[in-house]
PDB file of C-alpha atoms in Angstrom:
ATOM      1  CA  MET G 495      10.728   6.262 -20.769  1.00  0.00           C
ATOM      2  CA  ALA G 496      13.000   5.928 -17.781  1.00  0.00           C
ATOM      3  CA  VAL G 497      12.441   4.039 -14.556  1.00  0.00           C
ATOM      4  CA  ARG G 498      15.128   3.942 -11.866  1.00  0.00           C
ATOM      5  CA  VAL G 499      15.297   2.337  -8.430  1.00  0.00           C
ATOM      6  CA  GLN G 500      18.291   3.573  -6.471  1.00  0.00           C
ATOM      7  CA  ARG G 501      19.697   4.144  -2.993  1.00  0.00           C
ATOM      8  CA  GLU G 502      21.188   7.528  -3.901  1.00  0.00           C
ATOM      9  CA  ASP G 503      19.396  10.873  -3.651  1.00  0.00           C
ATOM     10  CA  PHE G 504      18.443  12.697  -6.859  1.00  0.00           C
ATOM     11  CA  ASP G 505      18.538  16.309  -8.050  1.00  0.00           C
ATOM     12  CA  SER G 506      15.042  16.994  -9.366  1.00  0.00           C
ATOM     13  CA  GLY G 507      16.110  20.064 -11.361  1.00  0.00           C
ATOM     14  CA  ALA G 508      18.925  18.222 -13.092  1.00  0.00           C
ATOM     15  CA  GLU G 509      16.670  15.221 -13.720  1.00  0.00           C
ATOM     16  CA  ILE G 510      14.006  17.381 -15.372  1.00  0.00           C
ATOM     17  CA  ALA G 511      16.556  19.268 -17.443  1.00  0.00           C
ATOM     18  CA  ALA G 512      18.027  15.993 -18.714  1.00  0.00           C
ATOM     19  CA  PHE G 513      14.581  14.479 -19.257  1.00  0.00           C
ATOM     20  CA  ARG G 514      13.221  17.320 -21.432  1.00  0.00           C
ATOM     21  CA  ARG G 515      16.382  17.335 -23.575  1.00  0.00           C
ATOM     22  CA  ALA G 516      15.558  20.660 -25.252  1.00  0.00           C
ATOM     23  CA  ASP G 517      12.630  19.017 -27.074  1.00  0.00           C
ATOM     24  CA  PRO G 518      10.626  21.963 -28.514  1.00  0.00           C
ATOM     25  CA  GLY G 519       7.511  19.779 -28.758  1.00  0.00           C
ATOM     26  CA  ILE G 520       7.218  19.753 -24.966  1.00  0.00           C
ATOM     27  CA  GLY G 521       4.847  22.448 -23.745  1.00  0.00           C
ATOM     28  CA  ALA G 522       4.315  21.145 -20.213  1.00  0.00           C
ATOM     29  CA  ILE G 523       6.131  19.216 -17.518  1.00  0.00           C
ATOM     30  CA  ALA G 524       4.180  17.990 -14.496  1.00  0.00           C
ATOM     31  CA  SER G 525       6.266  16.634 -11.646  1.00  0.00           C
ATOM     32  CA  PHE G 526       5.713  15.187  -8.189  1.00  0.00           C
ATOM     33  CA  ILE G 527       8.199  14.574  -5.391  1.00  0.00           C
ATOM     34  CA  GLY G 528       7.373  12.443  -2.345  1.00  0.00           C
ATOM     35  CA  LEU G 529       9.243  13.126   0.915  1.00  0.00           C
ATOM     36  CA  VAL G 530       9.810  11.383   4.229  1.00  0.00           C
ATOM     37  CA  ARG G 531       7.617  12.969   6.936  1.00  0.00           C
ATOM     38  CA  ASP G 532       8.642  13.129  10.606  1.00  0.00           C
ATOM     39  CA  ALA G 533       5.341  11.674  11.824  1.00  0.00           C
ATOM     40  CA  ASN G 534       2.916   8.892  10.841  1.00  0.00           C
ATOM     41  CA  ASP G 535      -0.290   7.683  12.513  1.00  0.00           C
ATOM     42  CA  GLY G 536       0.305   9.951  15.491  1.00  0.00           C
ATOM     43  CA  ASP G 537       3.877   8.856  16.232  1.00  0.00           C
ATOM     44  CA  ALA G 538       7.165  10.642  15.612  1.00  0.00           C
ATOM     45  CA  VAL G 539       9.174   8.894  12.883  1.00  0.00           C
ATOM     46  CA  ALA G 540      12.971   8.981  13.163  1.00  0.00           C
ATOM     47  CA  GLY G 541      13.598   7.240   9.855  1.00  0.00           C
ATOM     48  CA  MET G 542      12.551   4.388   7.622  1.00  0.00           C
ATOM     49  CA  THR G 543      13.892   1.510   5.589  1.00  0.00           C
ATOM     50  CA  LEU G 544      12.447   0.937   2.134  1.00  0.00           C
ATOM     51  CA  GLU G 545      12.531  -2.655   0.894  1.00  0.00           C
ATOM     52  CA  HIS G 546      11.605  -3.713  -2.634  1.00  0.00           C
ATOM     53  CA  TYR G 547      11.424  -6.698  -4.988  1.00  0.00           C
ATOM     54  CA  PRO G 548      14.342  -6.245  -7.412  1.00  0.00           C
ATOM     55  CA  GLY G 549      13.268  -7.031 -10.944  1.00  0.00           C
ATOM     56  CA  MET G 550       9.540  -6.877 -10.338  1.00  0.00           C
ATOM     57  CA  THR G 551       9.784  -3.297  -9.109  1.00  0.00           C
ATOM     58  CA  GLU G 552      11.258  -2.052 -12.364  1.00  0.00           C
ATOM     59  CA  LYS G 553       8.826  -4.186 -14.390  1.00  0.00           C
ATOM     60  CA  ALA G 554       5.829  -2.866 -12.430  1.00  0.00           C
ATOM     61  CA  LEU G 555       6.917   0.769 -12.769  1.00  0.00           C
ATOM     62  CA  ALA G 556       7.550   0.359 -16.499  1.00  0.00           C
ATOM     63  CA  GLY G 557       4.100  -1.208 -16.852  1.00  0.00           C
ATOM     64  CA  ILE G 558       2.464   1.705 -15.035  1.00  0.00           C
ATOM     65  CA  VAL G 559       4.239   4.211 -17.292  1.00  0.00           C
ATOM     66  CA  GLU G 560       3.106   2.253 -20.371  1.00  0.00           C
ATOM     67  CA  GLN G 561      -0.488   2.376 -19.118  1.00  0.00           C
ATOM     68  CA  ALA G 562      -0.210   6.143 -18.634  1.00  0.00           C
ATOM     69  CA  LYS G 563       1.164   6.573 -22.159  1.00  0.00           C
ATOM     70  CA  ALA G 564      -1.699   4.492 -23.552  1.00  0.00           C
ATOM     71  CA  ARG G 565      -4.328   6.526 -21.695  1.00  0.00           C
ATOM     72  CA  TRP G 566      -3.088  10.088 -22.168  1.00  0.00           C
ATOM     73  CA  ASP G 567      -1.493  12.055 -24.949  1.00  0.00           C
ATOM     74  CA  ILE G 568       1.836  12.550 -23.215  1.00  0.00           C
ATOM     75  CA  ILE G 569       5.344  12.537 -24.605  1.00  0.00           C
ATOM     76  CA  ASP G 570       7.235  10.641 -21.921  1.00  0.00           C
ATOM     77  CA  ALA G 571       7.423   9.849 -18.210  1.00  0.00           C
ATOM     78  CA  LEU G 572      10.236   9.502 -15.695  1.00  0.00           C
ATOM     79  CA  VAL G 573      10.025   7.613 -12.392  1.00  0.00           C
ATOM     80  CA  ILE G 574      12.801   7.555  -9.770  1.00  0.00           C
ATOM     81  CA  HIS G 575      12.214   5.696  -6.491  1.00  0.00           C
ATOM     82  CA  ARG G 576      14.713   5.359  -3.664  1.00  0.00           C
ATOM     83  CA  VAL G 577      15.262   2.305  -1.442  1.00  0.00           C
ATOM     84  CA  GLY G 578      17.296   1.668   1.697  1.00  0.00           C
ATOM     85  CA  GLU G 579      17.662   3.894   4.739  1.00  0.00           C
ATOM     86  CA  LEU G 580      15.855   7.249   4.623  1.00  0.00           C
ATOM     87  CA  LYS G 581      15.348  10.058   7.146  1.00  0.00           C
ATOM     88  CA  PRO G 582      12.726  12.813   7.505  1.00  0.00           C
ATOM     89  CA  LEU G 583      13.257  15.533   4.850  1.00  0.00           C
ATOM     90  CA  ASP G 584      14.726  12.974   2.431  1.00  0.00           C
ATOM     91  CA  GLN G 585      13.249  12.598  -1.029  1.00  0.00           C
ATOM     92  CA  ILE G 586      11.657   9.184  -1.682  1.00  0.00           C
ATOM     93  CA  VAL G 587      10.136   9.333  -5.143  1.00  0.00           C
ATOM     94  CA  MET G 588       9.985  11.554  -8.191  1.00  0.00           C
ATOM     95  CA  VAL G 589       7.617  11.367 -11.153  1.00  0.00           C
ATOM     96  CA  ALA G 590       7.849  13.729 -14.126  1.00  0.00           C
ATOM     97  CA  VAL G 591       5.636  13.696 -17.208  1.00  0.00           C
ATOM     98  CA  THR G 592       6.166  15.687 -20.388  1.00  0.00           C
ATOM     99  CA  GLY G 593       3.461  16.562 -22.864  1.00  0.00           C
ATOM    100  CA  ALA G 594       2.373  19.139 -25.382  1.00  0.00           C
ATOM    101  CA  HIS G 595      -0.233  20.494 -22.945  1.00  0.00           C
ATOM    102  CA  ARG G 596      -0.650  20.544 -19.183  1.00  0.00           C
ATOM    103  CA  GLY G 597      -3.918  18.620 -18.806  1.00  0.00           C
ATOM    104  CA  ALA G 598      -2.608  15.241 -19.889  1.00  0.00           C
ATOM    105  CA  ALA G 599       0.687  15.789 -18.067  1.00  0.00           C
ATOM    106  CA  PHE G 600      -1.056  16.593 -14.748  1.00  0.00           C
ATOM    107  CA  ALA G 601      -3.434  13.634 -15.033  1.00  0.00           C
ATOM    108  CA  ALA G 602      -0.771  11.118 -16.065  1.00  0.00           C
ATOM    109  CA  CYS G 603       1.540  12.240 -13.239  1.00  0.00           C
ATOM    110  CA  GLU G 604      -1.200  11.715 -10.642  1.00  0.00           C
ATOM    111  CA  PHE G 605      -2.207   8.371 -12.198  1.00  0.00           C
ATOM    112  CA  ILE G 606       1.386   7.099 -12.097  1.00  0.00           C
ATOM    113  CA  MET G 607       1.718   8.016  -8.404  1.00  0.00           C
ATOM    114  CA  ASP G 608      -1.652   6.471  -7.487  1.00  0.00           C
ATOM    115  CA  TYR G 609      -0.792   3.216  -9.249  1.00  0.00           C
ATOM    116  CA  LEU G 610       2.762   3.205  -7.881  1.00  0.00           C
ATOM    117  CA  LYS G 611       1.358   3.460  -4.341  1.00  0.00           C
ATOM    118  CA  THR G 612      -0.848   0.391  -4.765  1.00  0.00           C
ATOM    119  CA  GLN G 613       0.989  -1.821  -7.282  1.00  0.00           C
ATOM    120  CA  ALA G 614       4.764  -1.318  -7.183  1.00  0.00           C
ATOM    121  CA  PRO G 615       6.394  -3.749  -4.716  1.00  0.00           C
ATOM    122  CA  PHE G 616       7.907  -1.413  -2.117  1.00  0.00           C
ATOM    123  CA  TRP G 617       7.481  -1.738   1.653  1.00  0.00           C
ATOM    124  CA  LYS G 618       8.307   0.824   4.334  1.00  0.00           C
ATOM    125  CA  ARG G 619       9.516  -0.082   7.796  1.00  0.00           C
ATOM    126  CA  GLU G 620       9.615   2.988  10.028  1.00  0.00           C
ATOM    127  CA  GLN G 621      11.518   3.703  13.213  1.00  0.00           C
ATOM    128  CA  THR G 622       9.571   5.269  16.100  1.00  0.00           C
ATOM    129  CA  ALA G 623      10.266   5.715  19.821  1.00  0.00           C
ATOM    130  CA  GLN G 624       8.403   2.407  20.353  1.00  0.00           C
ATOM    131  CA  GLY G 625      10.700   0.522  17.985  1.00  0.00           C
ATOM    132  CA  THR G 626      10.383  -0.354  14.294  1.00  0.00           C
ATOM    133  CA  ARG G 627       7.132  -1.267  12.559  1.00  0.00           C
ATOM    134  CA  TRP G 628       5.954  -2.075   9.050  1.00  0.00           C
ATOM    135  CA  VAL G 629       3.814   0.686   7.596  1.00  0.00           C
ATOM    136  CA  GLU G 630       0.255  -0.499   6.960  1.00  0.00           C
ATOM    137  CA  ALA G 631      -1.287  -0.025   3.518  1.00  0.00           C
ATOM    138  CA  ARG G 632      -4.014   2.642   3.440  1.00  0.00           C
ATOM    139  CA  THR G 633      -7.469   2.068   2.014  1.00  0.00           C
ATOM    140  CA  SER G 634      -7.386   5.713   0.867  1.00  0.00           C
ATOM    141  CA  ASP G 635      -4.552   4.739  -1.508  1.00  0.00           C
ATOM    142  CA  ASP G 636      -6.667   1.905  -2.928  1.00  0.00           C
ATOM    143  CA  GLN G 637      -9.529   4.357  -3.415  1.00  0.00           C
ATOM    144  CA  ALA G 638      -7.226   6.847  -5.123  1.00  0.00           C
ATOM    145  CA  ALA G 639      -6.072   4.187  -7.583  1.00  0.00           C
ATOM    146  CA  ALA G 640      -9.575   2.809  -8.113  1.00  0.00           C
ATOM    147  CA  ARG G 641     -10.987   6.154  -9.241  1.00  0.00           C
ATOM    148  CA  TRP G 642      -9.027   5.834 -12.498  1.00  0.00           C
ATOM    149  CA  GLY G 643     -11.407   3.036 -13.361  1.00  0.00           C
ATOM    150  CA  GLU G 644      -9.024   0.308 -14.464  1.00  0.00           C
ATOM    151  CA  PRO G 645      -8.591  -3.078 -12.783  1.00  0.00           C
ATOM    152  CA  GLN G 646      -5.547  -3.095 -10.523  1.00  0.00           C
ATOM    153  CA  ALA G 647      -4.607  -6.705 -11.136  1.00  0.00           C
ATOM    154  CA  LYS G 648      -4.683  -8.434 -14.449  1.00  0.00           C
TER     155      LYS G 648
ATOM    156  CA  MET B 422       8.976 -29.798 -10.716  1.00  0.00           C
ATOM    157  CA  ASN B 423      10.156 -26.965  -8.479  1.00  0.00           C
ATOM    158  CA  VAL B 424       8.982 -23.406  -8.133  1.00  0.00           C
ATOM    159  CA  ARG B 425      10.992 -20.650  -6.471  1.00  0.00           C
ATOM    160  CA  ILE B 426       9.025 -18.876  -3.750  1.00  0.00           C
ATOM    161  CA  LEU B 427      10.059 -15.453  -2.441  1.00  0.00           C
ATOM    162  CA  TYR B 428       8.820 -13.672   0.679  1.00  0.00           C
ATOM    163  CA  PHE B 429       9.057  -9.937   1.324  1.00  0.00           C
ATOM    164  CA  ALA B 430       8.716  -7.479   4.199  1.00  0.00           C
ATOM    165  CA  ARG B 431       6.577  -8.701   7.120  1.00  0.00           C
ATOM    166  CA  LEU B 432       6.031 -12.060   5.396  1.00  0.00           C
ATOM    167  CA  ARG B 433       9.788 -12.626   5.112  1.00  0.00           C
ATOM    168  CA  GLU B 434      10.098 -12.021   8.844  1.00  0.00           C
ATOM    169  CA  ASP B 435       7.091 -14.203   9.713  1.00  0.00           C
ATOM    170  CA  MET B 436       8.366 -17.056   7.521  1.00  0.00           C
ATOM    171  CA  GLY B 437      11.911 -16.695   8.797  1.00  0.00           C
ATOM    172  CA  LEU B 438      13.272 -16.945   5.259  1.00  0.00           C
ATOM    173  CA  ALA B 439      13.538 -14.839   2.106  1.00  0.00           C
ATOM    174  CA  GLN B 440      13.121 -17.636  -0.433  1.00  0.00           C
ATOM    175  CA  GLU B 441      12.792 -21.375  -0.862  1.00  0.00           C
ATOM    176  CA  MET B 442      12.450 -23.996  -3.575  1.00  0.00           C
ATOM    177  CA  PHE B 443       9.158 -25.866  -3.360  1.00  0.00           C
ATOM    178  CA  ASP B 444       8.380 -29.177  -5.041  1.00  0.00           C
ATOM    179  CA  LEU B 445       5.074 -28.523  -6.774  1.00  0.00           C
ATOM    180  CA  PRO B 446       2.541 -31.333  -6.145  1.00  0.00           C
ATOM    181  CA  ALA B 447       0.660 -32.397  -9.276  1.00  0.00           C
ATOM    182  CA  ALA B 448      -2.602 -31.171  -7.750  1.00  0.00           C
ATOM    183  CA  VAL B 449      -1.366 -27.593  -7.515  1.00  0.00           C
ATOM    184  CA  GLY B 450      -2.272 -25.587 -10.587  1.00  0.00           C
ATOM    185  CA  ASP B 451      -2.898 -22.066  -9.393  1.00  0.00           C
ATOM    186  CA  VAL B 452      -2.013 -19.505  -6.738  1.00  0.00           C
ATOM    187  CA  LYS B 453      -4.883 -20.486  -4.445  1.00  0.00           C
ATOM    188  CA  SER B 454      -3.948 -24.175  -4.319  1.00  0.00           C
ATOM    189  CA  LEU B 455      -0.241 -23.357  -3.891  1.00  0.00           C
ATOM    190  CA  ARG B 456      -0.997 -21.151  -0.909  1.00  0.00           C
ATOM    191  CA  ALA B 457      -3.179 -23.910   0.590  1.00  0.00           C
ATOM    192  CA  GLN B 458      -0.332 -26.416   0.179  1.00  0.00           C
ATOM    193  CA  LEU B 459       2.094 -24.080   1.930  1.00  0.00           C
ATOM    194  CA  VAL B 460      -0.342 -23.428   4.783  1.00  0.00           C
ATOM    195  CA  ALA B 461      -0.863 -27.203   5.177  1.00  0.00           C
ATOM    196  CA  ARG B 462       2.798 -27.518   6.213  1.00  0.00           C
ATOM    197  CA  GLY B 463       1.782 -25.816   9.494  1.00  0.00           C
ATOM    198  CA  GLY B 464       4.189 -23.849  11.678  1.00  0.00           C
ATOM    199  CA  ALA B 465       5.414 -20.524  10.340  1.00  0.00           C
ATOM    200  CA  SER B 466       3.831 -21.166   6.928  1.00  0.00           C
ATOM    201  CA  ALA B 467       0.372 -21.557   8.438  1.00  0.00           C
ATOM    202  CA  ALA B 468       0.821 -18.510  10.672  1.00  0.00           C
ATOM    203  CA  ALA B 469       2.178 -16.265   7.915  1.00  0.00           C
ATOM    204  CA  LEU B 470       0.043 -17.373   4.962  1.00  0.00           C
ATOM    205  CA  GLY B 471      -3.190 -18.542   6.623  1.00  0.00           C
ATOM    206  CA  SER B 472      -6.608 -17.127   5.821  1.00  0.00           C
ATOM    207  CA  GLY B 473      -7.394 -13.693   7.186  1.00  0.00           C
ATOM    208  CA  LYS B 474      -3.952 -12.360   6.279  1.00  0.00           C
ATOM    209  CA  ALA B 475      -3.854  -9.563   3.710  1.00  0.00           C
ATOM    210  CA  ILE B 476      -1.444 -11.055   1.201  1.00  0.00           C
ATOM    211  CA  ARG B 477      -0.535 -10.135  -2.357  1.00  0.00           C
ATOM    212  CA  VAL B 478       0.971 -12.611  -4.782  1.00  0.00           C
ATOM    213  CA  SER B 479       2.986 -12.277  -7.962  1.00  0.00           C
ATOM    214  CA  VAL B 480       3.822 -14.924 -10.554  1.00  0.00           C
ATOM    215  CA  ASN B 481       6.923 -14.297 -12.652  1.00  0.00           C
ATOM    216  CA  GLN B 482       6.978 -10.711 -11.377  1.00  0.00           C
ATOM    217  CA  ASP B 483       3.433  -9.842 -12.450  1.00  0.00           C
ATOM    218  CA  ILE B 484       0.672  -9.214  -9.902  1.00  0.00           C
ATOM    219  CA  ALA B 485      -1.391 -12.403  -9.699  1.00  0.00           C
ATOM    220  CA  ARG B 486      -4.867 -13.427  -8.568  1.00  0.00           C
ATOM    221  CA  GLU B 487      -6.049 -16.568  -6.807  1.00  0.00           C
ATOM    222  CA  ASP B 488      -6.786 -18.266 -10.132  1.00  0.00           C
ATOM    223  CA  THR B 489      -3.499 -17.297 -11.824  1.00  0.00           C
ATOM    224  CA  PRO B 490      -1.867 -20.517 -13.116  1.00  0.00           C
ATOM    225  CA  VAL B 491       1.318 -21.801 -11.482  1.00  0.00           C
ATOM    226  CA  LYS B 492       3.714 -24.242 -13.151  1.00  0.00           C
ATOM    227  CA  ALA B 493       7.195 -25.689 -12.643  1.00  0.00           C
ATOM    228  CA  GLY B 494       9.960 -23.132 -13.064  1.00  0.00           C
ATOM    229  CA  ASP B 495       7.818 -20.163 -12.040  1.00  0.00           C
ATOM    230  CA  GLU B 496       8.975 -17.495  -9.594  1.00  0.00           C
ATOM    231  CA  ILE B 497       6.192 -16.817  -7.120  1.00  0.00           C
ATOM    232  CA  ALA B 498       6.299 -14.127  -4.446  1.00  0.00           C
ATOM    233  CA  PHE B 499       4.098 -13.597  -1.397  1.00  0.00           C
ATOM    234  CA  PHE B 500       4.074 -10.165   0.233  1.00  0.00           C
ATOM    235  CA  PRO B 501       1.917  -7.722   2.231  1.00  0.00           C
ATOM    236  CA  PRO B 502       0.009  -4.904   0.509  1.00  0.00           C
ATOM    237  CA  VAL B 503       2.612  -2.484  -0.840  1.00  0.00           C
ATOM    238  CA  THR B 504       3.503   0.811   0.862  1.00  0.00           C
ATOM    239  CA  GLY B 505       5.901   2.662  -1.440  1.00  0.00           C
ATOM    240  CA  GLY B 506       5.749   6.173  -2.785  1.00  0.00           C
TER     241      GLY B 506
END
């Protein structure tokens, strides 16, 4: 299991190649990449700053991956999340899950993203023509996490 | 009998500080009573942490609830709902 929080961009192809390590037991890799959009809530977005809680962020992400491994028959999971200054088109987050079969890999990948969105301590501040503003949490993200049926806080 | 309190994102700006040491009164045993003590200081604390604000709390870097115990030496963080990903 690997969890990384970093300012630098990542190469998703190279990350997946390194992550699968020529393991012949892997029959499926499901991956997700989140990107910076150029608009949010009807306003043009010129860029954003991603703040996080060093220490807790890594602990929270590792905990989410452990929950995914307990719930699905997957081999491993990789999470990379960027912080700092980001612009539209930039990559923000990558999740990759390896398994013997696709079903568990797809489900675990989506679960990790849904939980990351609602439990990992990151905050976005975006720049618009009206100035900078903190991005508001979405109830749709809470609903997406809740459908997995586990309590979000222990 | 101190706890370290951290503030993030909008709460850090509203409080005007990123962290502080807080002398834990004997009556404070959980997250709810700690927050009430901070709000009772008035000023920025009352404005940032008062009721009606959507606030999340962690204790020792785990997501906490209102009844999560708090004791001397703990690291407690207050922050808005998260918006990563």
